[in-house]
Amino acid sequence: MVRNPFDLSGKVAIVTGSNTGLGQSMAVGLAQAGADIVGVARREQLETEQKVSATGRRFHSILADVSQMTSIDSIINGSVERFSKIDILVNNAGIIRRNDALDFSEQDWDEVMDINIKSLFFLSQAFARQIIVQGTQGNIINIASMLSFQGGIRVPSYTASKSALMGLTRAMANEWAAHGINVNGIAPGYMSTNNTAALREDGERYQEILNRIPAGRWGTSEDISGPAVFLASEASRYINGFILAVDGGWLAR
Ligand code: NAD
């Protein structure tokens, strides 16, 4: 029988920020493709647990704040204790702070950079070390942004973190390809989640953005799960260091 290259049966995927939004959707999508899921969140995530369990796959919740360096080992060790190994890491947890660049505070800079880029690197490092110990293949998927490619407005630390994420994805891909670890990213366009609630509440800005999207609609959380399955699977084995835009054509304009 020919193996389906998108099949994730027997794989274990860690998804950070899995309690809501894109993280929840990717956790469910990876489970539908066959993976067991470790969901990392700061609070209980019963909805994600129920949705993953409904696919017939196992779900393990780890409550952790990824901005704390002490969380890194507990996430990797907790996953390995529960499932004996890990195969896929989705670095999805992220935050955004909005203010004019002239008024932007050090706190809004540091909090965003700590979660969106620093913890992403050190969690990826711990994941890669575990894959090397296991002697298996690994896939890392970093959740980027349109602001990995563009400057944005009133979100300087978010732009800095997501632009750094693109460079770091390439840097990690270069070093770890030799160890059988593919590092790639997904750049969501404008998706209807908590992350964009403020933008959607501003009717004028909402319409401006909508008018510029060739697909003629904002994205949904579910739009991201197919691309996540692809980048987590054997189907993408010769893709290294690439950021895939899932944006309804926003960047093509
Ligand atoms: P969201 O705000 O609903 O989700 C963010 C997730 O990260 C939540 O689950 C939250 O609990 C988690 N998180 C935040 N800080 C954390 C911490 N310290 N420790 C653990 N978890 C933490 O928004 P979303 O749109 O689902 O965002 C997911 C990712 O997608 C983010 O990296 C975001 O930057 C990115 N993104 C979103 C959009 C969009 O349009 N929604 C566009 C581009 C990129």
Coordinates of C-alpha atoms and ligand atoms in Angstrom, one line a residue:
M1 CA 0.0 0.0 0.0
V2 CA 1.3 3.5 -0.8
R3 CA 1.8 5.6 2.3
N4 CA -0.1 8.9 2.4
P5 CA 2.8 11.5 2.6
F6 CA 0.5 13.8 4.7
D7 CA -0.2 11.0 7.3
L8 CA 1.0 11.9 10.8
S9 CA 0.0 8.6 12.5
G10 CA 2.4 7.7 15.3
K11 CA 3.8 11.3 15.5
V12 CA 3.8 13.5 18.6
A13 CA 3.2 17.2 18.1
I14 CA 3.8 20.0 20.6
V15 CA 1.7 23.1 19.9
T16 CA 2.2 26.2 22.1
G17 CA -0.8 28.6 22.7
S18 CA -3.2 25.7 21.9
N19 CA -6.1 26.9 24.0
T20 CA -7.5 29.2 21.4
G21 CA -7.3 30.7 17.9
L22 CA -4.8 29.4 15.4
G23 CA -3.0 27.2 17.9
Q24 CA -6.2 25.3 18.7
S25 CA -7.0 24.9 15.1
M26 CA -3.6 23.5 14.2
A27 CA -3.7 21.1 17.2
V28 CA -7.0 19.7 15.9
G29 CA -5.7 19.6 12.3
L30 CA -2.6 17.7 13.2
A31 CA -4.7 15.3 15.3
Q32 CA -7.0 14.7 12.3
A33 CA -3.9 13.8 10.3
G34 CA -3.0 11.2 13.0
A35 CA -0.7 13.0 15.5
D36 CA -1.0 12.8 19.3
I37 CA -0.9 16.3 20.7
V38 CA 0.8 18.1 23.6
G39 CA -1.0 21.4 24.1
V40 CA 0.9 24.1 25.9
A41 CA -1.1 26.9 27.5
R42 CA -1.2 29.1 30.5
R43 CA -4.7 27.9 31.5
E44 CA -7.0 24.9 31.3
Q45 CA -7.9 24.0 27.7
L46 CA -10.9 21.7 27.9
E47 CA -12.2 22.8 24.5
T48 CA -9.0 21.9 22.7
E49 CA -8.8 18.6 24.7
Q50 CA -12.4 17.7 23.6
K51 CA -11.8 18.6 20.0
V52 CA -8.5 16.6 19.8
S53 CA -10.0 13.6 21.7
A54 CA -13.0 13.6 19.2
T55 CA -10.5 12.8 16.4
G56 CA -9.5 9.6 18.3
R57 CA -6.0 10.9 19.1
R58 CA -4.5 11.4 22.6
F59 CA -4.1 14.9 24.2
H60 CA -1.7 15.9 26.9
S61 CA -2.1 19.4 28.5
I62 CA 1.0 21.2 29.8
L63 CA 0.2 24.4 31.7
A64 CA 3.2 26.7 31.2
D65 CA 4.0 30.4 30.5
V66 CA 6.5 30.2 27.6
S67 CA 7.9 33.6 28.5
Q68 CA 9.6 31.9 31.5
M69 CA 12.9 30.1 30.6
T70 CA 12.1 27.6 33.3
S71 CA 9.1 26.4 31.3
I72 CA 11.3 25.2 28.4
D73 CA 12.6 22.0 30.1
S74 CA 9.2 21.2 31.6
I75 CA 7.6 21.3 28.2
I76 CA 10.1 19.0 26.5
N77 CA 10.5 16.7 29.5
G78 CA 6.7 16.5 30.2
S79 CA 6.1 15.6 26.5
V80 CA 8.7 12.9 26.4
E81 CA 7.5 11.5 29.8
R82 CA 3.9 11.3 28.4
F83 CA 4.5 10.0 24.9
S84 CA 8.2 8.6 25.1
K85 CA 9.3 10.9 22.2
I86 CA 8.5 14.1 20.2
D87 CA 8.4 14.7 16.5
I88 CA 6.8 18.1 15.7
L89 CA 7.0 21.5 17.4
V90 CA 4.6 24.3 16.4
N91 CA 5.8 27.6 17.9
N92 CA 2.5 29.4 17.9
A93 CA 2.2 31.3 21.2
G94 CA 2.5 35.0 20.5
I95 CA 1.4 38.4 21.7
I96 CA 1.0 41.9 20.2
R97 CA 1.1 45.4 21.7
R98 CA -0.2 48.4 19.9
N99 CA 1.0 52.0 20.4
D100 CA 2.6 54.8 18.3
A101 CA 6.4 54.2 17.9
L102 CA 7.0 57.6 19.5
D103 CA 5.2 56.5 22.7
F104 CA 6.1 52.8 22.8
S105 CA 7.3 51.5 26.2
E106 CA 10.2 49.3 27.2
Q107 CA 7.8 46.9 28.8
D108 CA 5.7 46.5 25.6
W109 CA 9.0 45.9 23.8
D110 CA 10.4 43.3 26.2
E111 CA 7.2 41.3 26.7
V112 CA 6.6 40.9 23.0
M113 CA 10.3 40.0 22.2
D114 CA 10.5 37.5 25.2
I115 CA 7.5 35.5 24.0
N116 CA 7.6 35.9 20.2
I117 CA 11.3 35.4 19.6
K118 CA 13.4 34.5 22.7
S119 CA 11.3 31.7 24.0
L120 CA 10.7 30.5 20.5
F121 CA 14.4 30.1 20.0
F122 CA 15.2 28.3 23.3
L123 CA 12.2 26.0 23.0
S124 CA 13.3 25.1 19.4
Q125 CA 16.8 24.5 20.8
A126 CA 15.6 22.1 23.5
F127 CA 13.4 20.4 20.9
A128 CA 16.3 19.9 18.5
R129 CA 18.5 18.5 21.2
Q130 CA 15.8 15.9 22.0
I131 CA 15.4 15.0 18.4
I132 CA 19.2 14.4 18.1
V133 CA 19.1 12.2 21.2
Q134 CA 16.2 10.2 19.8
G135 CA 18.0 9.9 16.4
T136 CA 14.8 10.6 14.6
Q137 CA 13.4 13.3 12.1
G138 CA 11.9 16.5 13.4
N139 CA 9.7 19.3 12.1
I140 CA 9.6 22.8 13.5
I141 CA 6.9 25.2 12.4
N142 CA 7.2 28.9 13.5
I143 CA 4.1 31.1 13.2
A144 CA 5.3 34.2 11.5
S145 CA 3.1 37.2 10.2
M146 CA 2.6 39.5 7.3
L147 CA 4.9 41.7 9.5
S148 CA 7.7 39.3 8.8
F149 CA 7.6 40.9 5.3
Q150 CA 6.1 44.3 5.9
G151 CA 6.6 47.1 8.5
G152 CA 3.0 47.5 9.8
I153 CA 1.7 50.4 11.8
R154 CA 1.8 51.0 15.6
V155 CA 3.2 47.5 16.4
P156 CA 7.1 48.0 16.4
S157 CA 8.0 45.2 18.8
Y158 CA 5.6 42.8 17.0
T159 CA 7.2 43.7 13.6
A160 CA 10.7 43.3 15.1
S161 CA 9.9 39.9 16.6
K162 CA 8.2 38.5 13.5
S163 CA 10.9 39.8 11.1
A164 CA 13.5 38.2 13.4
L165 CA 11.5 35.0 13.3
M166 CA 11.9 34.8 9.5
G167 CA 15.7 35.2 9.8
L168 CA 15.9 32.8 12.7
T169 CA 13.8 30.2 10.9
R170 CA 16.4 30.2 8.1
A171 CA 19.3 30.2 10.6
M172 CA 18.0 27.2 12.5
A173 CA 17.1 25.4 9.2
N174 CA 20.6 25.8 8.0
E175 CA 22.2 24.3 11.1
W176 CA 19.7 21.5 11.8
A177 CA 18.9 20.2 8.3
A178 CA 21.9 17.9 8.7
H179 CA 20.3 16.4 11.8
G180 CA 17.1 15.6 9.9
I181 CA 15.2 18.6 11.3
N182 CA 13.1 20.8 8.9
V183 CA 12.5 24.3 10.2
N184 CA 9.9 26.3 8.4
G185 CA 7.2 28.9 9.1
I186 CA 3.7 29.9 8.3
A187 CA 2.8 33.6 7.8
P188 CA -0.9 34.0 8.5
G189 CA -2.6 36.9 6.8
Y190 CA -5.4 38.7 8.5
M191 CA -7.3 36.0 10.5
S192 CA -10.3 36.5 12.8
T193 CA -8.8 35.6 16.2
N194 CA -8.2 37.5 19.5
N195 CA -4.9 38.7 18.0
T196 CA -6.8 40.9 15.5
A197 CA -9.8 41.8 17.7
A198 CA -8.8 45.5 18.0
L199 CA -8.4 45.8 14.2
R200 CA -11.8 44.2 13.6
E201 CA -13.5 46.5 16.1
D202 CA -12.3 49.5 14.0
G203 CA -14.9 49.3 11.2
E204 CA -12.9 51.5 8.8
R205 CA -9.6 49.6 9.3
Y206 CA -11.5 46.3 9.0
Q207 CA -12.9 47.3 5.6
E208 CA -9.6 48.8 4.4
I209 CA -7.9 45.5 5.0
L210 CA -10.8 43.4 3.5
N211 CA -10.7 45.5 0.3
R212 CA -7.0 44.6 -0.1
I213 CA -7.4 40.8 0.2
P214 CA -7.7 39.2 -3.2
A215 CA -9.6 36.2 -1.7
G216 CA -12.3 38.7 -0.6
R217 CA -12.5 37.6 3.0
W218 CA -10.5 37.6 6.3
G219 CA -9.0 34.2 7.1
T220 CA -10.3 31.8 9.7
S221 CA -8.4 29.6 12.1
E222 CA -9.2 26.6 10.0
D223 CA -7.4 28.0 7.0
I224 CA -4.1 27.4 8.8
S225 CA -4.4 23.8 9.7
G226 CA -3.9 22.2 6.2
P227 CA -0.6 24.2 5.7
A228 CA 0.5 23.1 9.2
V229 CA -0.2 19.4 8.4
F230 CA 1.8 19.8 5.2
L231 CA 4.9 21.4 6.9
A232 CA 4.7 18.8 9.7
S233 CA 4.6 15.9 7.3
E234 CA 6.8 13.8 5.0
A235 CA 5.3 15.7 2.0
S236 CA 7.4 18.7 2.8
R237 CA 10.7 16.8 3.5
Y238 CA 12.8 18.9 1.0
I239 CA 11.5 22.3 2.3
N240 CA 13.9 24.0 4.6
G241 CA 13.9 27.6 6.0
F242 CA 10.9 28.8 4.1
I243 CA 8.0 30.9 5.3
L244 CA 4.7 29.9 3.6
A245 CA 2.2 32.8 3.4
V246 CA -1.4 31.8 4.1
D247 CA -3.0 35.1 3.4
G248 CA -5.7 35.0 0.7
G249 CA -3.2 36.7 -1.6
W250 CA -2.4 39.7 0.6
L251 CA 1.3 39.6 -0.2
A252 CA 0.7 39.0 -3.9
R253 CA -0.9 42.4 -4.3
Ligands
NAD1 P1 -4.5 34.5 20.1 O1 -4.2 35.7 20.8 O2 -5.9 33.9 20.1 O3 -3.6 33.3 20.4 C1 -2.3 33.5 21.0 C2 -2.0 32.3 21.8 O4 -0.7 32.4 22.5 C3 -3.0 32.0 22.9 O5 -3.3 30.7 23.0 C4 -2.3 32.5 24.2 O6 -2.8 31.9 25.4 C5 -0.9 32.1 23.8 N1 0.1 32.8 24.7 C6 0.4 34.1 24.7 N2 1.3 34.3 25.6 C7 1.7 33.1 26.2 C8 2.6 32.7 27.1 N3 3.4 33.6 27.8 N4 2.7 31.4 27.4 C9 1.9 30.5 26.8 N5 1.0 30.8 25.9 C10 0.9 32.1 25.5 O7 -4.2 34.9 18.6 P2 -3.8 34.0 17.3 O8 -4.2 34.7 16.1 O9 -4.4 32.6 17.4 O10 -2.2 33.9 17.4 C11 -1.5 32.8 17.2 C12 -0.2 33.2 16.5 O11 -0.5 33.6 15.2 C13 0.6 34.3 17.2 O12 2.0 34.0 17.1 C14 0.3 35.5 16.3 O13 1.3 36.5 16.3 C15 0.2 34.8 15.0 N6 -0.5 35.6 13.9 C16 -1.9 35.8 14.0 C17 -2.5 36.5 13.0 C18 -3.9 36.8 12.9 O14 -4.4 37.5 12.0 N7 -4.7 36.3 13.9 C19 -1.7 37.0 11.9 C20 -0.4 36.7 11.9 C21 0.2 36.0 12.9

